[in-house]
mmCIF file with all atom_site columns, C-alpha atoms in Angstrom:
data_model
loop_
_atom_site.group_PDB
_atom_site.id
_atom_site.type_symbol
_atom_site.label_atom_id
_atom_site.label_alt_id
_atom_site.label_comp_id
_atom_site.label_asym_id
_atom_site.label_entity_id
_atom_site.label_seq_id
_atom_site.pdbx_PDB_ins_code
_atom_site.Cartn_x
_atom_site.Cartn_y
_atom_site.Cartn_z
_atom_site.occupancy
_atom_site.B_iso_or_equiv
_atom_site.pdbx_formal_charge
_atom_site.auth_seq_id
_atom_site.auth_comp_id
_atom_site.auth_asym_id
_atom_site.auth_atom_id
_atom_site.pdbx_PDB_model_num
ATOM 1   C CA . MET A 1 1   ? 17.279  1.301   -5.874  1.00 0.00 ? 730 MET A CA 1
ATOM 2   C CA . THR A 1 2   ? 13.697  1.205   -7.182  1.00 0.00 ? 731 THR A CA 1
ATOM 3   C CA . ALA A 1 3   ? 11.698  -1.726  -5.849  1.00 0.00 ? 732 ALA A CA 1
ATOM 4   C CA . ARG A 1 4   ? 10.466  -4.160  -8.526  1.00 0.00 ? 733 ARG A CA 1
ATOM 5   C CA . ILE A 1 5   ? 6.923   -5.471  -8.073  1.00 0.00 ? 734 ILE A CA 1
ATOM 6   C CA . ALA A 1 6   ? 5.575   -8.367  -10.161 1.00 0.00 ? 735 ALA A CA 1
ATOM 7   C CA . ILE A 1 7   ? 1.793   -8.568  -10.652 1.00 0.00 ? 736 ILE A CA 1
ATOM 8   C CA . LEU A 1 8   ? 0.283   -11.897 -11.736 1.00 0.00 ? 737 LEU A CA 1
ATOM 9   C CA . ASP A 1 9   ? -3.455  -11.603 -12.391 1.00 0.00 ? 738 ASP A CA 1
ATOM 10  C CA . ASP A 1 10  ? -5.543  -12.587 -15.405 1.00 0.00 ? 739 ASP A CA 1
ATOM 11  C CA . ASP A 1 11  ? -7.883  -9.591  -15.001 1.00 0.00 ? 740 ASP A CA 1
ATOM 12  C CA . PRO A 1 12  ? -6.531  -6.639  -17.075 1.00 0.00 ? 741 PRO A CA 1
ATOM 13  C CA . VAL A 1 13  ? -8.508  -4.117  -15.013 1.00 0.00 ? 742 VAL A CA 1
ATOM 14  C CA . ILE A 1 14  ? -6.859  -5.281  -11.781 1.00 0.00 ? 743 ILE A CA 1
ATOM 15  C CA . ARG A 1 15  ? -3.424  -5.409  -13.424 1.00 0.00 ? 744 ARG A CA 1
ATOM 16  C CA . ASP A 1 16  ? -3.802  -1.803  -14.601 1.00 0.00 ? 745 ASP A CA 1
ATOM 17  C CA . LEU A 1 17  ? -5.198  -0.663  -11.247 1.00 0.00 ? 746 LEU A CA 1
ATOM 18  C CA . LEU A 1 18  ? -2.290  -2.172  -9.325  1.00 0.00 ? 747 LEU A CA 1
ATOM 19  C CA . SER A 1 19  ? 0.298   -1.063  -11.867 1.00 0.00 ? 748 SER A CA 1
ATOM 20  C CA . ASP A 1 20  ? -0.870  2.560   -11.717 1.00 0.00 ? 749 ASP A CA 1
ATOM 21  C CA . ALA A 1 21  ? -0.859  2.586   -7.900  1.00 0.00 ? 750 ALA A CA 1
ATOM 22  C CA . ILE A 1 22  ? 2.606   1.042   -7.740  1.00 0.00 ? 751 ILE A CA 1
ATOM 23  C CA . LYS A 1 23  ? 4.023   3.498   -10.284 1.00 0.00 ? 752 LYS A CA 1
ATOM 24  C CA . ALA A 1 24  ? 2.507   6.421   -8.365  1.00 0.00 ? 753 ALA A CA 1
ATOM 25  C CA . ALA A 1 25  ? 4.249   5.120   -5.241  1.00 0.00 ? 754 ALA A CA 1
ATOM 26  C CA . GLY A 1 26  ? 7.633   5.305   -6.983  1.00 0.00 ? 755 GLY A CA 1
ATOM 27  C CA . MET A 1 27  ? 8.048   1.569   -7.591  1.00 0.00 ? 756 MET A CA 1
ATOM 28  C CA . GLU A 1 28  ? 8.494   -0.389  -10.812 1.00 0.00 ? 757 GLU A CA 1
ATOM 29  C CA . PRO A 1 29  ? 5.634   -2.759  -11.753 1.00 0.00 ? 758 PRO A CA 1
ATOM 30  C CA . ALA A 1 30  ? 5.708   -5.633  -14.224 1.00 0.00 ? 759 ALA A CA 1
ATOM 31  C CA . THR A 1 31  ? 2.415   -7.296  -15.122 1.00 0.00 ? 760 THR A CA 1
ATOM 32  C CA . TYR A 1 32  ? 1.616   -10.843 -16.237 1.00 0.00 ? 761 TYR A CA 1
ATOM 33  C CA . ALA A 1 33  ? -1.667  -12.520 -17.199 1.00 0.00 ? 762 ALA A CA 1
ATOM 34  C CA . ARG A 1 34  ? -0.362  -16.104 -17.186 1.00 0.00 ? 763 ARG A CA 1
ATOM 35  C CA . ALA A 1 35  ? 1.823   -18.156 -14.877 1.00 0.00 ? 764 ALA A CA 1
ATOM 36  C CA . ASP A 1 36  ? 4.084   -19.374 -17.694 1.00 0.00 ? 765 ASP A CA 1
ATOM 37  C CA . THR A 1 37  ? 5.170   -15.880 -18.761 1.00 0.00 ? 766 THR A CA 1
ATOM 38  C CA . PHE A 1 38  ? 5.486   -14.825 -15.119 1.00 0.00 ? 767 PHE A CA 1
ATOM 39  C CA . GLU A 1 39  ? 7.788   -17.757 -14.283 1.00 0.00 ? 768 GLU A CA 1
ATOM 40  C CA . ALA A 1 40  ? 9.841   -17.215 -17.458 1.00 0.00 ? 769 ALA A CA 1
ATOM 41  C CA . ALA A 1 41  ? 10.441  -13.597 -16.401 1.00 0.00 ? 770 ALA A CA 1
ATOM 42  C CA . LEU A 1 42  ? 11.452  -14.708 -12.900 1.00 0.00 ? 771 LEU A CA 1
ATOM 43  C CA . ARG A 1 43  ? 14.221  -16.835 -14.381 1.00 0.00 ? 772 ARG A CA 1
ATOM 44  C CA . GLN A 1 44  ? 15.757  -13.630 -15.736 1.00 0.00 ? 773 GLN A CA 1
ATOM 45  C CA . GLN A 1 45  ? 15.288  -11.377 -12.689 1.00 0.00 ? 774 GLN A CA 1
ATOM 46  C CA . THR A 1 46  ? 13.832  -11.829 -9.218  1.00 0.00 ? 775 THR A CA 1
ATOM 47  C CA . PRO A 1 47  ? 11.408  -9.076  -8.160  1.00 0.00 ? 776 PRO A CA 1
ATOM 48  C CA . ASP A 1 48  ? 11.264  -7.729  -4.637  1.00 0.00 ? 777 ASP A CA 1
ATOM 49  C CA . VAL A 1 49  ? 7.553   -8.492  -4.143  1.00 0.00 ? 778 VAL A CA 1
ATOM 50  C CA . CYS A 1 50  ? 5.172   -10.713 -6.095  1.00 0.00 ? 779 CYS A CA 1
ATOM 51  C CA . LEU A 1 51  ? 1.413   -10.064 -6.087  1.00 0.00 ? 780 LEU A CA 1
ATOM 52  C CA . VAL A 1 52  ? -0.246  -13.356 -7.048  1.00 0.00 ? 781 VAL A CA 1
ATOM 53  C CA . ASP A 1 53  ? -3.879  -14.070 -7.886  1.00 0.00 ? 782 ASP A CA 1
ATOM 54  C CA . LEU A 1 54  ? -5.033  -17.637 -7.237  1.00 0.00 ? 783 LEU A CA 1
ATOM 55  C CA . GLY A 1 55  ? -7.480  -17.882 -10.155 1.00 0.00 ? 784 GLY A CA 1
ATOM 56  C CA . LEU A 1 56  ? -5.144  -18.206 -13.149 1.00 0.00 ? 785 LEU A CA 1
ATOM 57  C CA . PRO A 1 57  ? -5.989  -19.555 -16.620 1.00 0.00 ? 786 PRO A CA 1
ATOM 58  C CA . ASP A 1 58  ? -2.995  -21.881 -16.957 1.00 0.00 ? 787 ASP A CA 1
ATOM 59  C CA . ARG A 1 59  ? -1.948  -22.873 -13.422 1.00 0.00 ? 788 ARG A CA 1
ATOM 60  C CA . ASP A 1 60  ? -3.258  -23.228 -9.901  1.00 0.00 ? 789 ASP A CA 1
ATOM 61  C CA . GLY A 1 61  ? -2.157  -20.035 -8.168  1.00 0.00 ? 790 GLY A CA 1
ATOM 62  C CA . LEU A 1 62  ? -1.326  -21.967 -4.999  1.00 0.00 ? 791 LEU A CA 1
ATOM 63  C CA . ALA A 1 63  ? 1.185   -24.034 -6.972  1.00 0.00 ? 792 ALA A CA 1
ATOM 64  C CA . VAL A 1 64  ? 2.827   -20.799 -8.117  1.00 0.00 ? 793 VAL A CA 1
ATOM 65  C CA . VAL A 1 65  ? 2.974   -19.560 -4.508  1.00 0.00 ? 794 VAL A CA 1
ATOM 66  C CA . SER A 1 66  ? 4.506   -22.826 -3.314  1.00 0.00 ? 795 SER A CA 1
ATOM 67  C CA . ARG A 1 67  ? 7.222   -22.702 -5.992  1.00 0.00 ? 796 ARG A CA 1
ATOM 68  C CA . LEU A 1 68  ? 8.016   -19.060 -5.245  1.00 0.00 ? 797 LEU A CA 1
ATOM 69  C CA . ALA A 1 69  ? 8.355   -19.838 -1.537  1.00 0.00 ? 798 ALA A CA 1
ATOM 70  C CA . LEU A 1 70  ? 10.681  -22.776 -2.196  1.00 0.00 ? 799 LEU A CA 1
ATOM 71  C CA . GLU A 1 71  ? 12.914  -20.688 -4.464  1.00 0.00 ? 800 GLU A CA 1
ATOM 72  C CA . GLY A 1 72  ? 13.051  -17.843 -1.917  1.00 0.00 ? 801 GLY A CA 1
ATOM 73  C CA . GLY A 1 73  ? 14.129  -14.257 -2.406  1.00 0.00 ? 802 GLY A CA 1
ATOM 74  C CA . ALA A 1 74  ? 10.827  -12.498 -3.161  1.00 0.00 ? 803 ALA A CA 1
ATOM 75  C CA . ALA A 1 75  ? 8.067   -11.576 -0.749  1.00 0.00 ? 804 ALA A CA 1
ATOM 76  C CA . ILE A 1 76  ? 4.701   -13.055 -1.758  1.00 0.00 ? 805 ILE A CA 1
ATOM 77  C CA . ILE A 1 77  ? 1.343   -11.340 -1.330  1.00 0.00 ? 806 ILE A CA 1
ATOM 78  C CA . ILE A 1 78  ? -1.715  -13.298 -2.452  1.00 0.00 ? 807 ILE A CA 1
ATOM 79  C CA . ILE A 1 79  ? -4.550  -11.163 -3.837  1.00 0.00 ? 808 ILE A CA 1
ATOM 80  C CA . SER A 1 80  ? -7.614  -13.326 -4.323  1.00 0.00 ? 809 SER A CA 1
ATOM 81  C CA . GLY A 1 81  ? -11.383 -13.407 -4.411  1.00 0.00 ? 810 GLY A CA 1
ATOM 82  C CA . ARG A 1 82  ? -11.216 -16.521 -2.230  1.00 0.00 ? 811 ARG A CA 1
ATOM 83  C CA . GLY A 1 83  ? -12.014 -15.165 1.207   1.00 0.00 ? 812 GLY A CA 1
ATOM 84  C CA . GLN A 1 84  ? -12.610 -18.337 3.204   1.00 0.00 ? 813 GLN A CA 1
ATOM 85  C CA . VAL A 1 85  ? -10.463 -18.889 6.276   1.00 0.00 ? 814 VAL A CA 1
ATOM 86  C CA . GLN A 1 86  ? -9.172  -22.202 4.917   1.00 0.00 ? 815 GLN A CA 1
ATOM 87  C CA . ASP A 1 87  ? -8.002  -20.524 1.704   1.00 0.00 ? 816 ASP A CA 1
ATOM 88  C CA . ARG A 1 88  ? -6.036  -17.962 3.729   1.00 0.00 ? 817 ARG A CA 1
ATOM 89  C CA . ILE A 1 89  ? -4.549  -20.663 5.943   1.00 0.00 ? 818 ILE A CA 1
ATOM 90  C CA . THR A 1 90  ? -3.503  -22.741 2.919   1.00 0.00 ? 819 THR A CA 1
ATOM 91  C CA . GLY A 1 91  ? -1.886  -19.753 1.215   1.00 0.00 ? 820 GLY A CA 1
ATOM 92  C CA . LEU A 1 92  ? 0.102   -18.845 4.319   1.00 0.00 ? 821 LEU A CA 1
ATOM 93  C CA . GLU A 1 93  ? 1.085   -22.465 4.932   1.00 0.00 ? 822 GLU A CA 1
ATOM 94  C CA . LEU A 1 94  ? 2.479   -22.711 1.400   1.00 0.00 ? 823 LEU A CA 1
ATOM 95  C CA . GLY A 1 95  ? 4.759   -19.757 2.070   1.00 0.00 ? 824 GLY A CA 1
ATOM 96  C CA . ALA A 1 96  ? 2.863   -16.552 1.270   1.00 0.00 ? 825 ALA A CA 1
ATOM 97  C CA . ASP A 1 97  ? 3.796   -13.576 3.435   1.00 0.00 ? 826 ASP A CA 1
ATOM 98  C CA . ASP A 1 98  ? 0.403   -11.867 3.251   1.00 0.00 ? 827 ASP A CA 1
ATOM 99  C CA . TYR A 1 99  ? -3.122  -12.483 1.947   1.00 0.00 ? 828 TYR A CA 1
ATOM 100 C CA . VAL A 1 100 ? -5.531  -9.810  0.686   1.00 0.00 ? 829 VAL A CA 1
ATOM 101 C CA . VAL A 1 101 ? -9.141  -10.557 -0.283  1.00 0.00 ? 830 VAL A CA 1
ATOM 102 C CA . LYS A 1 102 ? -10.704 -8.831  -3.295  1.00 0.00 ? 831 LYS A CA 1
ATOM 103 C CA . PRO A 1 103 ? -12.108 -6.210  -3.595  1.00 0.00 ? 832 PRO A CA 1
ATOM 104 C CA . PHE A 1 104 ? -9.312  -4.089  -2.177  1.00 0.00 ? 833 PHE A CA 1
ATOM 105 C CA . GLU A 1 105 ? -8.125  -0.500  -2.025  1.00 0.00 ? 834 GLU A CA 1
ATOM 106 C CA . PRO A 1 106 ? -4.953  0.088   -4.101  1.00 0.00 ? 835 PRO A CA 1
ATOM 107 C CA . ALA A 1 107 ? -3.538  2.232   -1.269  1.00 0.00 ? 836 ALA A CA 1
ATOM 108 C CA . GLU A 1 108 ? -3.790  -0.756  1.070   1.00 0.00 ? 837 GLU A CA 1
ATOM 109 C CA . ILE A 1 109 ? -1.830  -2.938  -1.346  1.00 0.00 ? 838 ILE A CA 1
ATOM 110 C CA . VAL A 1 110 ? 0.885   -0.272  -1.614  1.00 0.00 ? 839 VAL A CA 1
ATOM 111 C CA . ALA A 1 111 ? 1.063   -0.072  2.186   1.00 0.00 ? 840 ALA A CA 1
ATOM 112 C CA . ARG A 1 112 ? 1.407   -3.850  2.450   1.00 0.00 ? 841 ARG A CA 1
ATOM 113 C CA . ILE A 1 113 ? 4.117   -3.869  -0.225  1.00 0.00 ? 842 ILE A CA 1
ATOM 114 C CA . ARG A 1 114 ? 6.064   -1.200  1.668   1.00 0.00 ? 843 ARG A CA 1
ATOM 115 C CA . ALA A 1 115 ? 5.718   -3.206  4.881   1.00 0.00 ? 844 ALA A CA 1
ATOM 116 C CA . ARG A 1 116 ? 7.201   -6.281  3.168   1.00 0.00 ? 845 ARG A CA 1
ATOM 117 C CA . LEU A 1 117 ? 10.022  -4.209  1.665   1.00 0.00 ? 846 LEU A CA 1
ATOM 118 C CA . ARG A 1 118 ? 10.945  -2.838  5.101   1.00 0.00 ? 847 ARG A CA 1
ATOM 119 C CA . LYS A 1 119 ? 11.140  -6.376  6.463   1.00 0.00 ? 848 LYS A CA 1
ATOM 120 C CA . ALA A 1 120 ? 13.117  -7.565  3.457   1.00 0.00 ? 849 ALA A CA 1
ATOM 121 C CA . ALA A 1 121 ? 15.721  -4.778  3.663   1.00 0.00 ? 850 ALA A CA 1
ATOM 122 C CA . PRO A 1 122 ? 19.177  -6.327  3.983   1.00 0.00 ? 851 PRO A CA 1
ATOM 123 C CA . PRO A 1 123 ? 20.099  -6.501  7.671   1.00 0.00 ? 852 PRO A CA 1
ATOM 124 C CA . GLN A 1 124 ? 23.383  -5.132  8.976   1.00 0.00 ? 853 GLN A CA 1
ATOM 125 C CA . ARG A 1 125 ? 24.299  -8.647  9.997   1.00 0.00 ? 854 ARG A CA 1
ATOM 126 C CA . ALA A 1 126 ? 23.569  -10.874 7.041   1.00 0.00 ? 855 ALA A CA 1
ATOM 127 C CA . ARG A 1 127 ? 25.283  -14.175 7.902   1.00 0.00 ? 856 ARG A CA 1
ATOM 128 C CA . ALA A 1 128 ? 24.878  -16.288 11.006  1.00 0.00 ? 857 ALA A CA 1
ATOM 129 C CA . THR A 1 129 ? 26.702  -19.488 11.916  1.00 0.00 ? 858 THR A CA 1
ATOM 130 C CA . PHE A 1 130 ? 25.297  -21.940 14.423  1.00 0.00 ? 859 PHE A CA 1
ATOM 131 C CA . GLY A 1 131 ? 26.616  -25.466 14.853  1.00 0.00 ? 860 GLY A CA 1
ATOM 132 C CA . PRO A 1 132 ? 27.313  -26.908 11.374  1.00 0.00 ? 861 PRO A CA 1
ATOM 133 C CA . PHE A 1 133 ? 24.981  -24.410 9.677   1.00 0.00 ? 862 PHE A CA 1
ATOM 134 C CA . THR A 1 134 ? 25.411  -21.003 8.050   1.00 0.00 ? 863 THR A CA 1
ATOM 135 C CA . ALA A 1 135 ? 22.364  -18.893 7.207   1.00 0.00 ? 864 ALA A CA 1
ATOM 136 C CA . ASP A 1 136 ? 22.856  -16.197 4.559   1.00 0.00 ? 865 ASP A CA 1
ATOM 137 C CA . PHE A 1 137 ? 20.005  -13.683 4.722   1.00 0.00 ? 866 PHE A CA 1
ATOM 138 C CA . ASP A 1 138 ? 21.162  -11.811 1.624   1.00 0.00 ? 867 ASP A CA 1
ATOM 139 C CA . ARG A 1 139 ? 20.956  -14.949 -0.520  1.00 0.00 ? 868 ARG A CA 1
ATOM 140 C CA . PHE A 1 140 ? 18.203  -16.750 1.433   1.00 0.00 ? 869 PHE A CA 1
ATOM 141 C CA . THR A 1 141 ? 20.348  -19.876 1.744   1.00 0.00 ? 870 THR A CA 1
ATOM 142 C CA . LEU A 1 142 ? 21.098  -22.328 4.523   1.00 0.00 ? 871 LEU A CA 1
ATOM 143 C CA . THR A 1 143 ? 24.332  -24.288 4.193   1.00 0.00 ? 872 THR A CA 1
ATOM 144 C CA . GLY A 1 144 ? 24.929  -27.374 6.310   1.00 0.00 ? 873 GLY A CA 1
ATOM 145 C CA . PRO A 1 145 ? 26.246  -30.946 6.255   1.00 0.00 ? 874 PRO A CA 1
ATOM 146 C CA . ASP A 1 146 ? 23.907  -31.887 3.400   1.00 0.00 ? 875 ASP A CA 1
ATOM 147 C CA . GLY A 1 147 ? 24.819  -28.918 1.227   1.00 0.00 ? 876 GLY A CA 1
ATOM 148 C CA . GLU A 1 148 ? 23.002  -25.690 0.399   1.00 0.00 ? 877 GLU A CA 1
ATOM 149 C CA . GLN A 1 149 ? 19.241  -25.178 0.397   1.00 0.00 ? 878 GLN A CA 1
ATOM 150 C CA . THR A 1 150 ? 17.041  -22.111 0.093   1.00 0.00 ? 879 THR A CA 1
ATOM 151 C CA . PHE A 1 151 ? 14.490  -20.741 2.499   1.00 0.00 ? 880 PHE A CA 1
ATOM 152 C CA . SER A 1 152 ? 11.548  -18.416 1.878   1.00 0.00 ? 881 SER A CA 1
ATOM 153 C CA . GLN A 1 153 ? 11.321  -14.882 3.189   1.00 0.00 ? 882 GLN A CA 1
ATOM 154 C CA . ALA A 1 154 ? 8.644   -16.017 5.641   1.00 0.00 ? 883 ALA A CA 1
ATOM 155 C CA . GLU A 1 155 ? 10.984  -18.732 6.949   1.00 0.00 ? 884 GLU A CA 1
ATOM 156 C CA . ALA A 1 156 ? 13.846  -16.218 7.029   1.00 0.00 ? 885 ALA A CA 1
ATOM 157 C CA . GLU A 1 157 ? 11.861  -13.907 9.303   1.00 0.00 ? 886 GLU A CA 1
ATOM 158 C CA . ILE A 1 158 ? 11.270  -16.656 11.858  1.00 0.00 ? 887 ILE A CA 1
ATOM 159 C CA . LEU A 1 159 ? 14.825  -18.020 11.645  1.00 0.00 ? 888 LEU A CA 1
ATOM 160 C CA . ARG A 1 160 ? 16.294  -14.542 12.120  1.00 0.00 ? 889 ARG A CA 1
ATOM 161 C CA . LEU A 1 161 ? 13.973  -13.994 15.086  1.00 0.00 ? 890 LEU A CA 1
ATOM 162 C CA . PHE A 1 162 ? 15.428  -17.090 16.754  1.00 0.00 ? 891 PHE A CA 1
ATOM 163 C CA . LEU A 1 163 ? 19.036  -16.298 15.813  1.00 0.00 ? 892 LEU A CA 1
ATOM 164 C CA . ASP A 1 164 ? 18.755  -12.745 17.175  1.00 0.00 ? 893 ASP A CA 1
ATOM 165 C CA . ARG A 1 165 ? 17.490  -14.117 20.505  1.00 0.00 ? 894 ARG A CA 1
ATOM 166 C CA . PRO A 1 166 ? 19.289  -17.408 21.180  1.00 0.00 ? 895 PRO A CA 1
ATOM 167 C CA . ARG A 1 167 ? 18.579  -19.214 24.455  1.00 0.00 ? 896 ARG A CA 1
ATOM 168 C CA . ARG A 1 168 ? 15.666  -16.898 25.194  1.00 0.00 ? 897 ARG A CA 1
ATOM 169 C CA . LEU A 1 169 ? 12.059  -17.998 25.500  1.00 0.00 ? 898 LEU A CA 1
ATOM 170 C CA . LEU A 1 170 ? 9.874   -16.358 22.852  1.00 0.00 ? 899 LEU A CA 1
ATOM 171 C CA . SER A 1 171 ? 6.151   -16.369 23.481  1.00 0.00 ? 900 SER A CA 1
ATOM 172 C CA . ARG A 1 172 ? 3.686   -16.583 20.624  1.00 0.00 ? 901 ARG A CA 1
ATOM 173 C CA . THR A 1 173 ? 2.597   -13.031 21.420  1.00 0.00 ? 902 THR A CA 1
ATOM 174 C CA . GLU A 1 174 ? 6.198   -11.761 21.122  1.00 0.00 ? 903 GLU A CA 1
ATOM 175 C CA . MET A 1 175 ? 6.629   -13.583 17.827  1.00 0.00 ? 904 MET A CA 1
ATOM 176 C CA . GLN A 1 176 ? 3.339   -12.245 16.483  1.00 0.00 ? 905 GLN A CA 1
ATOM 177 C CA . GLU A 1 177 ? 4.326   -8.684  17.385  1.00 0.00 ? 906 GLU A CA 1
ATOM 178 C CA . ALA A 1 178 ? 7.826   -9.051  15.915  1.00 0.00 ? 907 ALA A CA 1
ATOM 179 C CA . LEU A 1 179 ? 6.532   -10.567 12.671  1.00 0.00 ? 908 LEU A CA 1
ATOM 180 C CA . GLY A 1 180 ? 3.735   -8.048  12.294  1.00 0.00 ? 909 GLY A CA 1
ATOM 181 C CA . GLY A 1 181 ? 0.915   -10.555 11.965  1.00 0.00 ? 910 GLY A CA 1
ATOM 182 C CA . ALA A 1 182 ? -2.564  -10.190 13.343  1.00 0.00 ? 911 ALA A CA 1
ATOM 183 C CA . ALA A 1 183 ? -3.391  -12.571 16.175  1.00 0.00 ? 912 ALA A CA 1
ATOM 184 C CA . SER A 1 184 ? -5.509  -15.314 14.630  1.00 0.00 ? 913 SER A CA 1
ATOM 185 C CA . ASP A 1 185 ? -5.753  -19.064 14.223  1.00 0.00 ? 914 ASP A CA 1
ATOM 186 C CA . SER A 1 186 ? -4.450  -18.747 10.651  1.00 0.00 ? 915 SER A CA 1
ATOM 187 C CA . PHE A 1 187 ? -1.370  -16.804 11.821  1.00 0.00 ? 916 PHE A CA 1
ATOM 188 C CA . ASP A 1 188 ? -0.647  -19.397 14.525  1.00 0.00 ? 917 ASP A CA 1
ATOM 189 C CA . ARG A 1 189 ? -1.051  -22.238 12.045  1.00 0.00 ? 918 ARG A CA 1
ATOM 190 C CA . ALA A 1 190 ? 1.186   -20.558 9.461   1.00 0.00 ? 919 ALA A CA 1
ATOM 191 C CA . MET A 1 191 ? 3.865   -19.956 12.114  1.00 0.00 ? 920 MET A CA 1
ATOM 192 C CA . ASP A 1 192 ? 3.732   -23.598 13.210  1.00 0.00 ? 921 ASP A CA 1
ATOM 193 C CA . VAL A 1 193 ? 4.130   -24.759 9.617   1.00 0.00 ? 922 VAL A CA 1
ATOM 194 C CA . ARG A 1 194 ? 7.106   -22.470 8.988   1.00 0.00 ? 923 ARG A CA 1
ATOM 195 C CA . ILE A 1 195 ? 8.815   -23.640 12.174  1.00 0.00 ? 924 ILE A CA 1
ATOM 196 C CA . SER A 1 196 ? 8.181   -27.233 11.102  1.00 0.00 ? 925 SER A CA 1
ATOM 197 C CA . ARG A 1 197 ? 9.798   -26.488 7.722   1.00 0.00 ? 926 ARG A CA 1
ATOM 198 C CA . LEU A 1 198 ? 12.808  -24.890 9.390   1.00 0.00 ? 927 LEU A CA 1
ATOM 199 C CA . ARG A 1 199 ? 13.216  -27.915 11.629  1.00 0.00 ? 928 ARG A CA 1
ATOM 200 C CA . ALA A 1 200 ? 13.146  -30.181 8.576   1.00 0.00 ? 929 ALA A CA 1
ATOM 201 C CA . LYS A 1 201 ? 15.827  -28.096 6.843   1.00 0.00 ? 930 LYS A CA 1
ATOM 202 C CA . LEU A 1 202 ? 17.948  -28.262 10.004  1.00 0.00 ? 931 LEU A CA 1
ATOM 203 C CA . GLY A 1 203 ? 17.574  -32.040 10.089  1.00 0.00 ? 932 GLY A CA 1
ATOM 204 C CA . GLU A 1 204 ? 15.774  -31.914 13.417  1.00 0.00 ? 933 GLU A CA 1
ATOM 205 C CA . ASP A 1 205 ? 13.999  -34.914 14.936  1.00 0.00 ? 934 ASP A CA 1
ATOM 206 C CA . PRO A 1 206 ? 10.363  -33.660 14.993  1.00 0.00 ? 935 PRO A CA 1
ATOM 207 C CA . LYS A 1 207 ? 9.719   -35.577 18.227  1.00 0.00 ? 936 LYS A CA 1
ATOM 208 C CA . ASP A 1 208 ? 12.830  -34.266 19.968  1.00 0.00 ? 937 ASP A CA 1
ATOM 209 C CA . PRO A 1 209 ? 14.307  -31.214 18.171  1.00 0.00 ? 938 PRO A CA 1
ATOM 210 C CA . ALA A 1 210 ? 17.721  -30.130 19.424  1.00 0.00 ? 939 ALA A CA 1
ATOM 211 C CA . LEU A 1 211 ? 17.734  -26.498 18.250  1.00 0.00 ? 940 LEU A CA 1
ATOM 212 C CA . ILE A 1 212 ? 14.176  -25.147 18.122  1.00 0.00 ? 941 ILE A CA 1
ATOM 213 C CA . LYS A 1 213 ? 12.432  -26.361 21.255  1.00 0.00 ? 942 LYS A CA 1
ATOM 214 C CA . THR A 1 214 ? 8.734   -26.026 21.914  1.00 0.00 ? 943 THR A CA 1
ATOM 215 C CA . ILE A 1 215 ? 7.945   -25.029 25.487  1.00 0.00 ? 944 ILE A CA 1
ATOM 216 C CA . TYR A 1 216 ? 4.317   -26.079 25.696  1.00 0.00 ? 945 TYR A CA 1
ATOM 217 C CA . GLY A 1 217 ? 2.022   -23.339 26.892  1.00 0.00 ? 946 GLY A CA 1
ATOM 218 C CA . ALA A 1 218 ? 4.860   -20.790 26.783  1.00 0.00 ? 947 ALA A CA 1
ATOM 219 C CA . GLY A 1 219 ? 6.415   -20.548 23.294  1.00 0.00 ? 948 GLY A CA 1
ATOM 220 C CA . TYR A 1 220 ? 9.712   -21.510 21.646  1.00 0.00 ? 949 TYR A CA 1
ATOM 221 C CA . ILE A 1 221 ? 13.414  -21.313 22.480  1.00 0.00 ? 950 ILE A CA 1
ATOM 222 C CA . PHE A 1 222 ? 16.448  -21.597 20.177  1.00 0.00 ? 951 PHE A CA 1
ATOM 223 C CA . LEU A 1 223 ? 19.247  -23.509 21.920  1.00 0.00 ? 952 LEU A CA 1
ATOM 224 C CA . GLY A 1 224 ? 22.171  -23.023 19.524  1.00 0.00 ? 953 GLY A CA 1
ATOM 225 C CA . ASP A 1 225 ? 25.180  -20.745 19.937  1.00 0.00 ? 954 ASP A CA 1
ATOM 226 C CA . VAL A 1 226 ? 25.086  -18.074 17.232  1.00 0.00 ? 955 VAL A CA 1
ATOM 227 C CA . ALA A 1 227 ? 27.931  -16.090 15.647  1.00 0.00 ? 956 ALA A CA 1
ATOM 228 C CA . TRP A 1 228 ? 27.087  -13.219 13.256  1.00 0.00 ? 957 TRP A CA 1
ATOM 229 C CA . SER A 1 229 ? 29.272  -11.818 10.485  1.00 0.00 ? 958 SER A CA 1
#
């Protein structure tokens, strides 16, 4: 199936540049200049990857990223002229999967899209049950005592990492290598935030979590018993 790529950027030159590169790579682009038309289209069909500029005429791009991450299902790549470290950290904390600073090479964007698509490919084992929870990685949902909630693709990657390796200590280096991020303070901070969000969705006590334990100076360990289906 052809991958669908949504491009949200108010600059027509950048939209055309990205659209042409994505078409040449055998994927299907859809372009939007405003957040309102972009979000209206998303209500009809969820793309596989969203490329989001932060400088939009009708909405703060970070608000768009945050909403996309909460709804789950699509990978999010920020493409922005904001190159400060704090901007990158904020984007990743809000749920973006990647952050590219303008100017960029279209071939690099295509490569990053393909990397996200490989990670988002449906796994052979799509559902995991642990304790009172069931995680569905096809639907990006977590069902538990309080009902069903969604998780972002970034959160899904970390949750799956834990569920594939229960009761095993995972160092930050192992997690960085598995998730394909570059070692940096922003990557570490984004990972901490995503783990904190997962703990909240699991109803964990932040001072004494029962499932995702922090082993200070060593990494993390998931203490639940996991059954895949």
